[in-house]
CSV table of C-alpha atoms in Angstrom, one decimal:
chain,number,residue,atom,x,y,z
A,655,UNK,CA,-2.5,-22.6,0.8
A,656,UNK,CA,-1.2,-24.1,4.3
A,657,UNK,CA,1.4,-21.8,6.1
A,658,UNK,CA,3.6,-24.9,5.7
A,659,UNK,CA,2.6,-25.0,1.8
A,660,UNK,CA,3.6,-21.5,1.4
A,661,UNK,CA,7.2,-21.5,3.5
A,662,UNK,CA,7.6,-24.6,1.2
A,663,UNK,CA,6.8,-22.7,-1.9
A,664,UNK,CA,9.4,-19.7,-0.6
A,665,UNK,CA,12.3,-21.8,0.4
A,666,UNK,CA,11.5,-23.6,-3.4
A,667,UNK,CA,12.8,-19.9,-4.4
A,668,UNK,CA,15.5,-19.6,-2.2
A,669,UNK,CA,17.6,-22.5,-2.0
A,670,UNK,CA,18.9,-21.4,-5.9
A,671,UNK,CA,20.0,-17.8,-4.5
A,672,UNK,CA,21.5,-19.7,-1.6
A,673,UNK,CA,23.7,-22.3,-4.2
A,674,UNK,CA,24.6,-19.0,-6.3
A,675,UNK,CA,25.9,-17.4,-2.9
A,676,UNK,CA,28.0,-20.7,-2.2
A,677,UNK,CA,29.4,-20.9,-5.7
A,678,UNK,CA,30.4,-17.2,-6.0
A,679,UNK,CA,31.7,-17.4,-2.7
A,680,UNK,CA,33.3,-21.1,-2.3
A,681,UNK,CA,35.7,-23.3,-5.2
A,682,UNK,CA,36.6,-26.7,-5.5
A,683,UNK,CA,35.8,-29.7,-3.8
A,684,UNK,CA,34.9,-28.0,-0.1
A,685,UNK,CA,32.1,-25.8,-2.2
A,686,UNK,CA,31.1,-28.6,-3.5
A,687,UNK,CA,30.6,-30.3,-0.7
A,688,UNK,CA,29.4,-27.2,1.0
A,689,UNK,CA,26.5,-26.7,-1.4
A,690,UNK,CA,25.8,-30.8,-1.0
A,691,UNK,CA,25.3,-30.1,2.9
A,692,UNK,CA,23.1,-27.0,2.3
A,693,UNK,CA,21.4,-28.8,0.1
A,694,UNK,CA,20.4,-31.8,2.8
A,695,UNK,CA,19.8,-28.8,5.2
A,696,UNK,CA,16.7,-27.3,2.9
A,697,UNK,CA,15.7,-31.8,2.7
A,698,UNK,CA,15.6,-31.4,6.5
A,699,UNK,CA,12.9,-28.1,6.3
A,700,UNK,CA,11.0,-29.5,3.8
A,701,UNK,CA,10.9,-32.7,5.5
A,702,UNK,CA,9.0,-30.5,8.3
A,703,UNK,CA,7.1,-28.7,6.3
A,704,UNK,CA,5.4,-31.8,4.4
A,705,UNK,CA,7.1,-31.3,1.1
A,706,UNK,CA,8.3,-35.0,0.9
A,707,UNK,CA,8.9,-35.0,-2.3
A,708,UNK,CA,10.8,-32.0,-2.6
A,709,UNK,CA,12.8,-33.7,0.5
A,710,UNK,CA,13.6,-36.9,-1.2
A,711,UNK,CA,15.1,-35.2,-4.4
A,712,UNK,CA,16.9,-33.0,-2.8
A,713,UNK,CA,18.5,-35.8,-0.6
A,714,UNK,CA,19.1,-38.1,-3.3
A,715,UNK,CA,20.6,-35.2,-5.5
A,716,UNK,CA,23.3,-34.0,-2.8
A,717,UNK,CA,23.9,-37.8,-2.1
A,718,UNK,CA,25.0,-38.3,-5.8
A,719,UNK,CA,27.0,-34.9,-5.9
A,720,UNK,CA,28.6,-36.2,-2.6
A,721,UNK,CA,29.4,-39.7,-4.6
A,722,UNK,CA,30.7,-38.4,-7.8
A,723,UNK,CA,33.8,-37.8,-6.7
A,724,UNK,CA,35.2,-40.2,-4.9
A,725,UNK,CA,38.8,-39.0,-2.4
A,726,UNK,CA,39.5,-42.5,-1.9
A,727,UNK,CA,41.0,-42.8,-5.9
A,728,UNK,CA,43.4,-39.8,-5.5
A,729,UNK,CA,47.1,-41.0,-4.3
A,730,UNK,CA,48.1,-39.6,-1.6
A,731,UNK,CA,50.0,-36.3,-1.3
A,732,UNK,CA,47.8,-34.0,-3.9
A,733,UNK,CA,45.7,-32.1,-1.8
A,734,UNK,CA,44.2,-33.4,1.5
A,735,UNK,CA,43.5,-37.1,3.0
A,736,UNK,CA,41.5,-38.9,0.5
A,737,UNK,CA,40.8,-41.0,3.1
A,738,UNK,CA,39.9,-38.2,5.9
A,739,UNK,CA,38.1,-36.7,3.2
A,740,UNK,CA,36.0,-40.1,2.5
A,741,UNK,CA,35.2,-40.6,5.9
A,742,UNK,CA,33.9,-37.1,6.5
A,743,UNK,CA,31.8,-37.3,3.4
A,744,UNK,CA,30.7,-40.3,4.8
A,745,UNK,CA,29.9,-39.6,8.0
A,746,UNK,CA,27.9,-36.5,7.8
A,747,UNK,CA,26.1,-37.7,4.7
A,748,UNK,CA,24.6,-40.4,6.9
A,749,UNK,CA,23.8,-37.9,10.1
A,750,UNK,CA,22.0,-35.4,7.8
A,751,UNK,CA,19.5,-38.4,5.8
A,752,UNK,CA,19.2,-39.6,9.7
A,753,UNK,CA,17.8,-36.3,10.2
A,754,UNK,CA,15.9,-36.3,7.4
A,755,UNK,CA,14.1,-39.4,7.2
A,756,UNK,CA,13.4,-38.5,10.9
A,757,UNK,CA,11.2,-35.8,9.9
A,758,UNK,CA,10.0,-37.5,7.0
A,759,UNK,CA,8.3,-40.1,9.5
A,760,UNK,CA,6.8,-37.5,11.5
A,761,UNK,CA,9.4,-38.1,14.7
A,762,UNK,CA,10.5,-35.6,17.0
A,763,UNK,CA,14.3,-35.1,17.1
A,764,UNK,CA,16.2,-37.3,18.7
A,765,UNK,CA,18.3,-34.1,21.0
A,766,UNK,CA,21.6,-36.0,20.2
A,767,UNK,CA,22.5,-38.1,17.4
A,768,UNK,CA,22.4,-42.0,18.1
A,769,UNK,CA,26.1,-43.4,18.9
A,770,UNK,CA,25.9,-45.9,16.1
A,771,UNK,CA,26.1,-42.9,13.6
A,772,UNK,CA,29.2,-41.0,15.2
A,773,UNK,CA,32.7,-41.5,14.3
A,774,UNK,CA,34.7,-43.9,16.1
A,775,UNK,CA,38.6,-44.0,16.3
A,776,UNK,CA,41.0,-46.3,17.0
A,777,UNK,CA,42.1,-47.5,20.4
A,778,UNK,CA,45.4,-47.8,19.1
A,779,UNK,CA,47.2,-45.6,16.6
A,780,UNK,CA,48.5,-42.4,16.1
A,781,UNK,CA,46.7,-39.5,17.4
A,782,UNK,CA,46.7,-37.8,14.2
A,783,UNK,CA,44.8,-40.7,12.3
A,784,UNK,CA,42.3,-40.8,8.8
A,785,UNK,CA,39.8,-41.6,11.8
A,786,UNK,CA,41.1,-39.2,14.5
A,787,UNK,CA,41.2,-35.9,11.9
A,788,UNK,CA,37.4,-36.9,10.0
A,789,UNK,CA,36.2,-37.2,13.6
A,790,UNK,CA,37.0,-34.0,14.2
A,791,UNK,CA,36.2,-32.4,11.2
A,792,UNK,CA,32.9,-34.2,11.6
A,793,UNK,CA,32.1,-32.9,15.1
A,794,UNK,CA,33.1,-29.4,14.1
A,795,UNK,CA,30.0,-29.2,11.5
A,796,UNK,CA,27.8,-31.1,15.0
A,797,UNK,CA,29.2,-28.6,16.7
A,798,UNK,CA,27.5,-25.6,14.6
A,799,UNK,CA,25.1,-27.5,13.4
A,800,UNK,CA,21.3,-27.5,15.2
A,801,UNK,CA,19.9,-29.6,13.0
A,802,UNK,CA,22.5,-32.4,13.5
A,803,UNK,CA,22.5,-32.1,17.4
A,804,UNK,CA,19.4,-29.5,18.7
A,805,UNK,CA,20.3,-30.2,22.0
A,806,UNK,CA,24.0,-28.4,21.7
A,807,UNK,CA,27.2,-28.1,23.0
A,808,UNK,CA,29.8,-31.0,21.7
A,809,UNK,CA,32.8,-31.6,22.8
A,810,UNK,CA,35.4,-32.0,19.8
A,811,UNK,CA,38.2,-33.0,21.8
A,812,UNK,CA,36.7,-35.5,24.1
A,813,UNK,CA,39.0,-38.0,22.4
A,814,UNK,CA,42.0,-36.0,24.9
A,815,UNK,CA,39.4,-34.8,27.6
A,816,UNK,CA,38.3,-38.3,28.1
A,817,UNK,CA,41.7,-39.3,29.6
A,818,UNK,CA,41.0,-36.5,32.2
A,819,UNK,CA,41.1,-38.0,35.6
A,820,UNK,CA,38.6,-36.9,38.5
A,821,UNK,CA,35.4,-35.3,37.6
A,822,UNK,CA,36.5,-33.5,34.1
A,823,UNK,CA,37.4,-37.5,32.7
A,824,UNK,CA,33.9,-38.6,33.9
A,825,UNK,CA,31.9,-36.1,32.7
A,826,UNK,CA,33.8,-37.0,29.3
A,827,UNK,CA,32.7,-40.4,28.7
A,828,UNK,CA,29.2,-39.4,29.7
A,829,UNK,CA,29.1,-36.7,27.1
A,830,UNK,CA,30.9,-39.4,24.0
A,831,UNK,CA,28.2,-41.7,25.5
A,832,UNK,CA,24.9,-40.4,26.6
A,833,UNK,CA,23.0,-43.3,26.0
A,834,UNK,CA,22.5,-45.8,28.8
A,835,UNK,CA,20.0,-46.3,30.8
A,836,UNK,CA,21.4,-45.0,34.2
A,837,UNK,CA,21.7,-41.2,32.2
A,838,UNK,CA,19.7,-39.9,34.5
A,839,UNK,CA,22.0,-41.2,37.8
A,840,UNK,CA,25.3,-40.8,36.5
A,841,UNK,CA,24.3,-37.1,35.2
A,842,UNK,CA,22.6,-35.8,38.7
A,843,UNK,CA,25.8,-37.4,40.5
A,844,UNK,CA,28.4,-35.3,38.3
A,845,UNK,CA,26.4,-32.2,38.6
A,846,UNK,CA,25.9,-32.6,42.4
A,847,UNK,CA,30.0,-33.4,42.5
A,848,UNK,CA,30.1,-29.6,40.1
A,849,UNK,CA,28.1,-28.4,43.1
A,850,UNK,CA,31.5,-28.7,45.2
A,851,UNK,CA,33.3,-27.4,43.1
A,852,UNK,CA,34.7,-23.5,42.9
A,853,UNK,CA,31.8,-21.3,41.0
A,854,UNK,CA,34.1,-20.9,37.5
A,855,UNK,CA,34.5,-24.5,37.8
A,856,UNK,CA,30.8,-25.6,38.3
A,857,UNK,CA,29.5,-23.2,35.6
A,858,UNK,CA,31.7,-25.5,33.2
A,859,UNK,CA,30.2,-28.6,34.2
A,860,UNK,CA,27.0,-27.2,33.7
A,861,UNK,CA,27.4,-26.2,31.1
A,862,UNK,CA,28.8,-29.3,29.0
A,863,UNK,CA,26.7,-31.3,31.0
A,864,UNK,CA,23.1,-29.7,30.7
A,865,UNK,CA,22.7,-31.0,27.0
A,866,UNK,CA,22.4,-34.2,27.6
A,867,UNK,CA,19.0,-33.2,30.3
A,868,UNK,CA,17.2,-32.9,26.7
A,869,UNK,CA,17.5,-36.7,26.6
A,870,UNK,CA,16.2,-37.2,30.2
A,871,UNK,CA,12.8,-37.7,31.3
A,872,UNK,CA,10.8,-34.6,32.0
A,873,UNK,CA,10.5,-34.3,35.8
A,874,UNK,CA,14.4,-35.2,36.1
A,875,UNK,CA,15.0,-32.2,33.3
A,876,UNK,CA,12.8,-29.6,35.1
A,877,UNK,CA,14.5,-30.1,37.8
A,878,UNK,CA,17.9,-29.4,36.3
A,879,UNK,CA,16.4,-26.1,34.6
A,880,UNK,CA,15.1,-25.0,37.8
A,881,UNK,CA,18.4,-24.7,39.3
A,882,UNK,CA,19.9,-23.1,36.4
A,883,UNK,CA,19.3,-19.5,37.6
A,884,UNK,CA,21.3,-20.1,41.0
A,885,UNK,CA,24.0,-21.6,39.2
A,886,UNK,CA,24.1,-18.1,36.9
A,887,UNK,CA,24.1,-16.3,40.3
A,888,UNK,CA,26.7,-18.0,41.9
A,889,UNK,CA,29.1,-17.7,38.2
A,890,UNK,CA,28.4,-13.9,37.6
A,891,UNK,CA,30.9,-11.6,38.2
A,892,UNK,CA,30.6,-9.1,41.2
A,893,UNK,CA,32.3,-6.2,39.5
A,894,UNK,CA,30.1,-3.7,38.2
A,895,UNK,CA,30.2,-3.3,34.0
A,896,UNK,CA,31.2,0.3,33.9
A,897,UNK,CA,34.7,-1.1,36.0
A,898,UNK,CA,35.4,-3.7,33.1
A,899,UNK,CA,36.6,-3.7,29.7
A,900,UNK,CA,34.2,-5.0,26.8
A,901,UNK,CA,37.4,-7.7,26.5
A,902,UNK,CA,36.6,-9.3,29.6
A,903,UNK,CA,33.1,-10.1,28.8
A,904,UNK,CA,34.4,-13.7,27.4
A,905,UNK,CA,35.0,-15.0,30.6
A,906,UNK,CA,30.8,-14.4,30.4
A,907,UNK,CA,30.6,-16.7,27.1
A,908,UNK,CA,29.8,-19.9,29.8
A,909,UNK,CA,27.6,-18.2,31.7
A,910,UNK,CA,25.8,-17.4,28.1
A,911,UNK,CA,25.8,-20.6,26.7
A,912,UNK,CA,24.5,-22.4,29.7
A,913,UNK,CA,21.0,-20.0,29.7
A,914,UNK,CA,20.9,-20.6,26.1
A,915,UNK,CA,21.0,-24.3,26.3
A,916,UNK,CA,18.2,-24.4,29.3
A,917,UNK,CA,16.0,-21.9,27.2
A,918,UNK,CA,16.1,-24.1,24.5
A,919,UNK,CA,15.0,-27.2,26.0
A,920,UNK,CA,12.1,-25.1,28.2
A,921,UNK,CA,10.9,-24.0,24.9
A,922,UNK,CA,10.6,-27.5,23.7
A,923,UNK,CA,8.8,-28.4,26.9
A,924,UNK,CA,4.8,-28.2,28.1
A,925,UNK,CA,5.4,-26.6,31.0
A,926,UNK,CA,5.9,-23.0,32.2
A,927,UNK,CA,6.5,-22.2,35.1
A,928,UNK,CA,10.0,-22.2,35.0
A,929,UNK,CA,10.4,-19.9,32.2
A,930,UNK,CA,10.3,-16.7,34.2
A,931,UNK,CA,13.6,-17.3,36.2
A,932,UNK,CA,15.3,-18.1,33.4
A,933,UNK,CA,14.5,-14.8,31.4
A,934,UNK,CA,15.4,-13.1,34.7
A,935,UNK,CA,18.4,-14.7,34.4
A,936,UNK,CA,19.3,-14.2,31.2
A,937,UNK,CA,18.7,-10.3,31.5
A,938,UNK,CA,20.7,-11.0,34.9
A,939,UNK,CA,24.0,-12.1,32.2
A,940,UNK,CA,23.0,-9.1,29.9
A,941,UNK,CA,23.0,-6.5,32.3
A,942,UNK,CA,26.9,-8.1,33.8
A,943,UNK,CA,28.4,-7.0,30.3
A,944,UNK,CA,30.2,-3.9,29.6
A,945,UNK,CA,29.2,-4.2,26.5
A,946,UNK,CA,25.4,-6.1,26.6
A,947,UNK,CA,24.1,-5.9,22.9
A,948,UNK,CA,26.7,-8.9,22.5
A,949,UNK,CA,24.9,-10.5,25.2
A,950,UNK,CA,21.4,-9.1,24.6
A,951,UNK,CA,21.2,-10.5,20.7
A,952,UNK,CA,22.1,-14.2,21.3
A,953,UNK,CA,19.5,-14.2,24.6
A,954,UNK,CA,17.1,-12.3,23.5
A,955,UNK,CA,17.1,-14.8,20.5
A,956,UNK,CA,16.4,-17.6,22.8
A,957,UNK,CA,14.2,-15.7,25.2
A,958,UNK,CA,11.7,-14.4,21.5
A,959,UNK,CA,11.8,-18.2,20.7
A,960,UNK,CA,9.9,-19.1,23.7
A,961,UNK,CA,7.8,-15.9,23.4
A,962,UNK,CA,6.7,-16.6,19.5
A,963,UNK,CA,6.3,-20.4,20.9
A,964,UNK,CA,3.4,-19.2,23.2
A,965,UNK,CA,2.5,-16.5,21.2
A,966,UNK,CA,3.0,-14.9,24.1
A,967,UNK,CA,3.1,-10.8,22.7
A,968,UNK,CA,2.8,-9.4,26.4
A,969,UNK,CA,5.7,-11.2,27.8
A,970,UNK,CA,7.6,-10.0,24.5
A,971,UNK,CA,6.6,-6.4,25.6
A,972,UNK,CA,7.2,-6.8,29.0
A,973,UNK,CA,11.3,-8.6,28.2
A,974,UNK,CA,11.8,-5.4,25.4
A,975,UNK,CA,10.7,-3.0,28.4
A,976,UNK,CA,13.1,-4.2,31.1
A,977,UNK,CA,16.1,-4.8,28.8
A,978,UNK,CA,15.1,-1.3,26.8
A,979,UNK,CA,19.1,-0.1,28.1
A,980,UNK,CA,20.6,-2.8,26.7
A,981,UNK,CA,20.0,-2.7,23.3
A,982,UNK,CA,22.2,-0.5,20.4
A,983,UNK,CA,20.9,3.7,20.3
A,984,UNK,CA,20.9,4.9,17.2
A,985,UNK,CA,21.3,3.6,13.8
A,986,UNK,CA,23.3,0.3,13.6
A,987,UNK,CA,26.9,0.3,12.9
A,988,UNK,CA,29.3,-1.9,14.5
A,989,UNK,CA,29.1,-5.8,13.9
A,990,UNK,CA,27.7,-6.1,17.5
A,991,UNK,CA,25.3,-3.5,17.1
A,992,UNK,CA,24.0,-4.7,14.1
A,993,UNK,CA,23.1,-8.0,15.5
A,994,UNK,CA,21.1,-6.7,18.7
A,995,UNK,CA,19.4,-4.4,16.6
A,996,UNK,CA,18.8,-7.4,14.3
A,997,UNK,CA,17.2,-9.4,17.4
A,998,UNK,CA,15.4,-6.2,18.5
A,999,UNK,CA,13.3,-5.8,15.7
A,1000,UNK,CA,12.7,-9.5,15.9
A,1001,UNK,CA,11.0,-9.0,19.3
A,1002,UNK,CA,9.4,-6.2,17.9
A,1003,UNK,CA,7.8,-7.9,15.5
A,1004,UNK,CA,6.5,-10.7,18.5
A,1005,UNK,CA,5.0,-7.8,20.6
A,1006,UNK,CA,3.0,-6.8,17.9
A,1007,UNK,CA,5.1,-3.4,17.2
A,1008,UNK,CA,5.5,-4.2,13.5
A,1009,UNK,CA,6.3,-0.5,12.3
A,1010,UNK,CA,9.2,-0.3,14.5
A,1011,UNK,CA,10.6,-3.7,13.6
A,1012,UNK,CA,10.1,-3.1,9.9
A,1013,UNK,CA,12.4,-0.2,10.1
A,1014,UNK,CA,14.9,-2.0,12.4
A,1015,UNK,CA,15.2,-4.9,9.9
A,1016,UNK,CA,15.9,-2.5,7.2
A,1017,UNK,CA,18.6,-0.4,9.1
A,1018,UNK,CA,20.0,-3.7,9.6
A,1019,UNK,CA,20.1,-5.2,6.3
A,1020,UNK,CA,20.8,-1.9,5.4
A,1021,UNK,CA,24.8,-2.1,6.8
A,1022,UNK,CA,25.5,-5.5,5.7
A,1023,UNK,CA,24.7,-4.6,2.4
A,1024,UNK,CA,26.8,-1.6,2.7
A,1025,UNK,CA,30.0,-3.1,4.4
A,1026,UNK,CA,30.2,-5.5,1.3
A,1027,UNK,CA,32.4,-2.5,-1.2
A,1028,UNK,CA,34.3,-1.1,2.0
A,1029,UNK,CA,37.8,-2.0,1.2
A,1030,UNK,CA,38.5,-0.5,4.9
A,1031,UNK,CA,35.7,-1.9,7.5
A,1032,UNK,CA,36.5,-3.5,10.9
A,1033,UNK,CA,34.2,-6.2,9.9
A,1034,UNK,CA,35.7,-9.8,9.7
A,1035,UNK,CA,33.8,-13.0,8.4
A,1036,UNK,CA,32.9,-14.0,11.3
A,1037,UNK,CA,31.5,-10.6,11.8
A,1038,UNK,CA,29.2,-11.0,8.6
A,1039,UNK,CA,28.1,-14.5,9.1
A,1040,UNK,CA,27.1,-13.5,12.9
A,1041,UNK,CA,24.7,-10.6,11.9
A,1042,UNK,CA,23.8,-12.3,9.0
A,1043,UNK,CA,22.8,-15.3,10.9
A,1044,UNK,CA,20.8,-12.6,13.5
A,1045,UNK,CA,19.3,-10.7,10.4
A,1046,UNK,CA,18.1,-14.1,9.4
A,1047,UNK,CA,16.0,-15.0,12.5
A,1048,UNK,CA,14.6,-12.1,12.6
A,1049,UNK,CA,13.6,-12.0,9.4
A,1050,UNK,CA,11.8,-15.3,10.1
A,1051,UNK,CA,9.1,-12.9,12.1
A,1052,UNK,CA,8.3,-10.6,9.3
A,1053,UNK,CA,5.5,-11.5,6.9
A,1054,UNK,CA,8.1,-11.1,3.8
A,1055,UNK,CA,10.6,-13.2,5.5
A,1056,UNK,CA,12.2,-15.3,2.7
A,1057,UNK,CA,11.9,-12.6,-0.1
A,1058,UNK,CA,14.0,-10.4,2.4
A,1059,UNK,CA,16.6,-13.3,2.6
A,1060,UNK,CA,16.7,-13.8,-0.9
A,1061,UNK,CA,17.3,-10.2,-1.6
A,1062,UNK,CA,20.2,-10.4,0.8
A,1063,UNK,CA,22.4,-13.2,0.0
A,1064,UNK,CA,24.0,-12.0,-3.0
A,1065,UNK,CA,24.6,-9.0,-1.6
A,1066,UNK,CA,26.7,-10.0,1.5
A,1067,UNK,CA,30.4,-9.1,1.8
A,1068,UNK,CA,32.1,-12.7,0.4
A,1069,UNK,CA,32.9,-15.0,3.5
A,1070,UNK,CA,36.5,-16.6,3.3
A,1071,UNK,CA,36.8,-20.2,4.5
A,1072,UNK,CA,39.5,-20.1,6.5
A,1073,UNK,CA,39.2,-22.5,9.3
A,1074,UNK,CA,41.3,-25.8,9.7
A,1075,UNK,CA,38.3,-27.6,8.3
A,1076,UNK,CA,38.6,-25.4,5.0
A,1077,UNK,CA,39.7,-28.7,3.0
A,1078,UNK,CA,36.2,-30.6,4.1
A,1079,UNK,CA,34.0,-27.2,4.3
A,1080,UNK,CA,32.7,-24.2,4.7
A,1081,UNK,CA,32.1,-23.9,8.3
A,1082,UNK,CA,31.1,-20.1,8.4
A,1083,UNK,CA,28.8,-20.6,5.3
A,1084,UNK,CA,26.5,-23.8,6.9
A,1085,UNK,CA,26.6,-22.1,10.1
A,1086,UNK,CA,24.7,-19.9,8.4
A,1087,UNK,CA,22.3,-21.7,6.5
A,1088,UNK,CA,21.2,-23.8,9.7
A,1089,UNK,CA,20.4,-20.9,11.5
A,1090,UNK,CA,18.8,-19.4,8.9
A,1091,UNK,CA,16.6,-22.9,8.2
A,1092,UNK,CA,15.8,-23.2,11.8
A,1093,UNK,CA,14.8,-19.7,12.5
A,1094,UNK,CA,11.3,-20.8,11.1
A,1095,UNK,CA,9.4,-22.5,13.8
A,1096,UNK,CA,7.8,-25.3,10.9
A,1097,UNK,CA,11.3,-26.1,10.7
A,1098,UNK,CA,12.5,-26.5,14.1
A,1099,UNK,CA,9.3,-27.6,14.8
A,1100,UNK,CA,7.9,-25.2,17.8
């Protein structure tokens, strides 16, 4: 049996823990529709991993569960929209078999969703319109969602930013429309107008803007990576950690997400030689937090991505030794601990060191299954989902990978749905599940 055939043949076993999970932890229509959309995420993995007709079923079967009940015959006033609720069905039904027949055809991703798929509004109208609030709701599940949109950041409110004037308007339109032929003009101008800009300012356009690189030609988007580390440099606070307050790290949350986007597109490239500067400067954003395994577990994600990638076990080594004050001491406790030691034993397991991984993977797993009957734990949702999520990837290393994640799922602390979107879906809950599809380099196809 193929590697493929086998991580088919495990994810056959864990898509039903990972519906009983959504049903004991979602009701009504929004777990319904929450197990639909899981259920087109595992379509999308074994699209990749040449299970077709596993793909197929499972596409058709969420597409039906999706139809059965249909918002639009509900009168208004009981409940949500019917017709927000209709369009966002509709919409994200279509992005995900986009996706899926994608894969199915043996084509790369596309790094952002074609325009003729995303939700328009209204030039006229009210701002809180049917079209307005599913486009929203829609974009919220892009958003979180690297299987919709691998190459990142979305901007949920460029239907407000786009009336920006100056450079924060123009950036706007480019991101609501990335594809035209003069990308690659329009996008060096705006970043070489960021250039002027003060450093906090810059970052931001970078930031929103390097996304849309994954859809430029290769010499164009090495170009824009190489320049990354400077534009780090330049962003970084001066002020040494042990002066600050863990609290103040979110004005580092930028700074993050840019090296994260450029790591993921030089991991989806040929080429090199780049790499280096980047992992110096991702270390270069650990080290600036007062409180780095925060820092260390989302980079150190990215950075083992590119390291598994290359199959590069020395480089793995050589990142665990110069970061080795960064991660948590001790046995994992806190939510932030429990994710960098999470990561850890995920880089662990890359290097080669698989005794000391194996036993940071169970410490880890070890706490989430714990926190579940503390009636008094600091932990919040988002709190479980996040080390859940960095439990999950790391898992993806380990030679029992999806036996460990189906012994996990039903025994995670329940996950509330309490965002704004808690009508359409369980944010939290597929936030998870993408990760957790994606962590397997079949899926994500690296």
């Amino acid at each position: 049996m193929s590697d493929a055939a086998e991580l088919a043949a495990g994810f056959r076993r864990l898509r039903p823990v990972v519906r009983d999970w959504l049903a004991r932890d979602l009701a009504g229509p929004p777990g319904e529709y929450t197990r639909a959309y899981a259920d087109l995420m595992f379509a999308y993995a074994f699209a990749h991993l040449g299970a077709a007709d596993d793909a197929r079923r499972l596409t058709a079967e969420a597409g039906a569960a999706l139809a059965a009940d249909d918002p639009a015959t509900r009168p208004l006033g009981h409940g949500p929209d019917p017709r927000v609720v209709s369009l966002v069905l509709r919409h994200l039904a279509e992005m995900f078999r986009h996706r899926i027949d994608e894969a199915l055809s043996g084509r790369p991703p596309r790094p952002t969703l074609p325009r003729d798929l995303l939700p328009t509004v209204p030039a006229t109208g009210p701002v809180n319109s049917p079209e307005s609030t599913a486009k929203y709701a829609t974009d919220r599940v892009r958003g979180c969602s690297r299987i919709l949109e691998p190459a990142g950041h979305i901007d949920v409110y460029s239907g407000w930013t786009m009336n920006h004037g100056g450079l924060r308007g123009r950036a706007s339109h480019l991101l609501h429309d990335p594809d035209r032929d003069d990308l690659e003009g329009v996008l060096g101008e705006l970043l070489a107008a960021a250039d002027r800009e003060p450093p906090d300012q810059r970052l931001a356009f970078w930031r929103d803007l390097l996304p849309l690189a994954a859809l430029a030609g290769e010499g164009f988007r090495t170009g824009l990576l190489l320049r990354v580390p400077d534009v780090v440099a330049d962003a970084l606070p001066k002020l040494d950690p042990s002066d600050r307050q863990a609290e103040d790290d979110r004005y580092l949350l930028p700074v993050r997400e840019l090296v994260s986007c450029a790591l993921r597109q030089a991991a989806a490239m040929p080429a090199a030689e780049f790499f280096p500067p980047l992992t110096d400067a991702a270390l270069g954003v650990i080290s600036a937090a007062a409180s780095p395994a925060r820092f260390a577990a989302d980079l150190g994600w990215d950075c083992l991505c590119w390291f598994r990638r290359l199959g590069a076990g020395d480089e793995a080594d050589a990142f665990l030794h110069r970061a080795r004050g960064y991660w948590p001491a001790g046995d994992p406790d806190q939510p932030e601990d429990v994710r960098a030691a999470a990561v850890h034993a995920g880089l662990l397991n890359v290097a080669g060191r698989e005794a000391e991984a194996t036993a940071q993977l169970n410490a880890a797993a070890a706490v989430l299954v714990r926190v579940r009957d503390e009636r008094r734990t600091p932990w919040q949702p988002r709190d479980t989902v996040a080390a859940a999520t960095a439990y999950a990837r790391s898992a993806s290393t380990d030679r029992t990978g999806v036996d460990r994640l189906a012994a996990l799922f039903p025994l995670l602390r329940p996950v509330s749905n309490t965002w704004v979107t808690a009508q359409y879906y369980s944010r939290s809950h597929l936030e998870l599940v993408d990760a957790m599809l994606l962590a397997f380099p079949a899926v994500r196809g690296a």
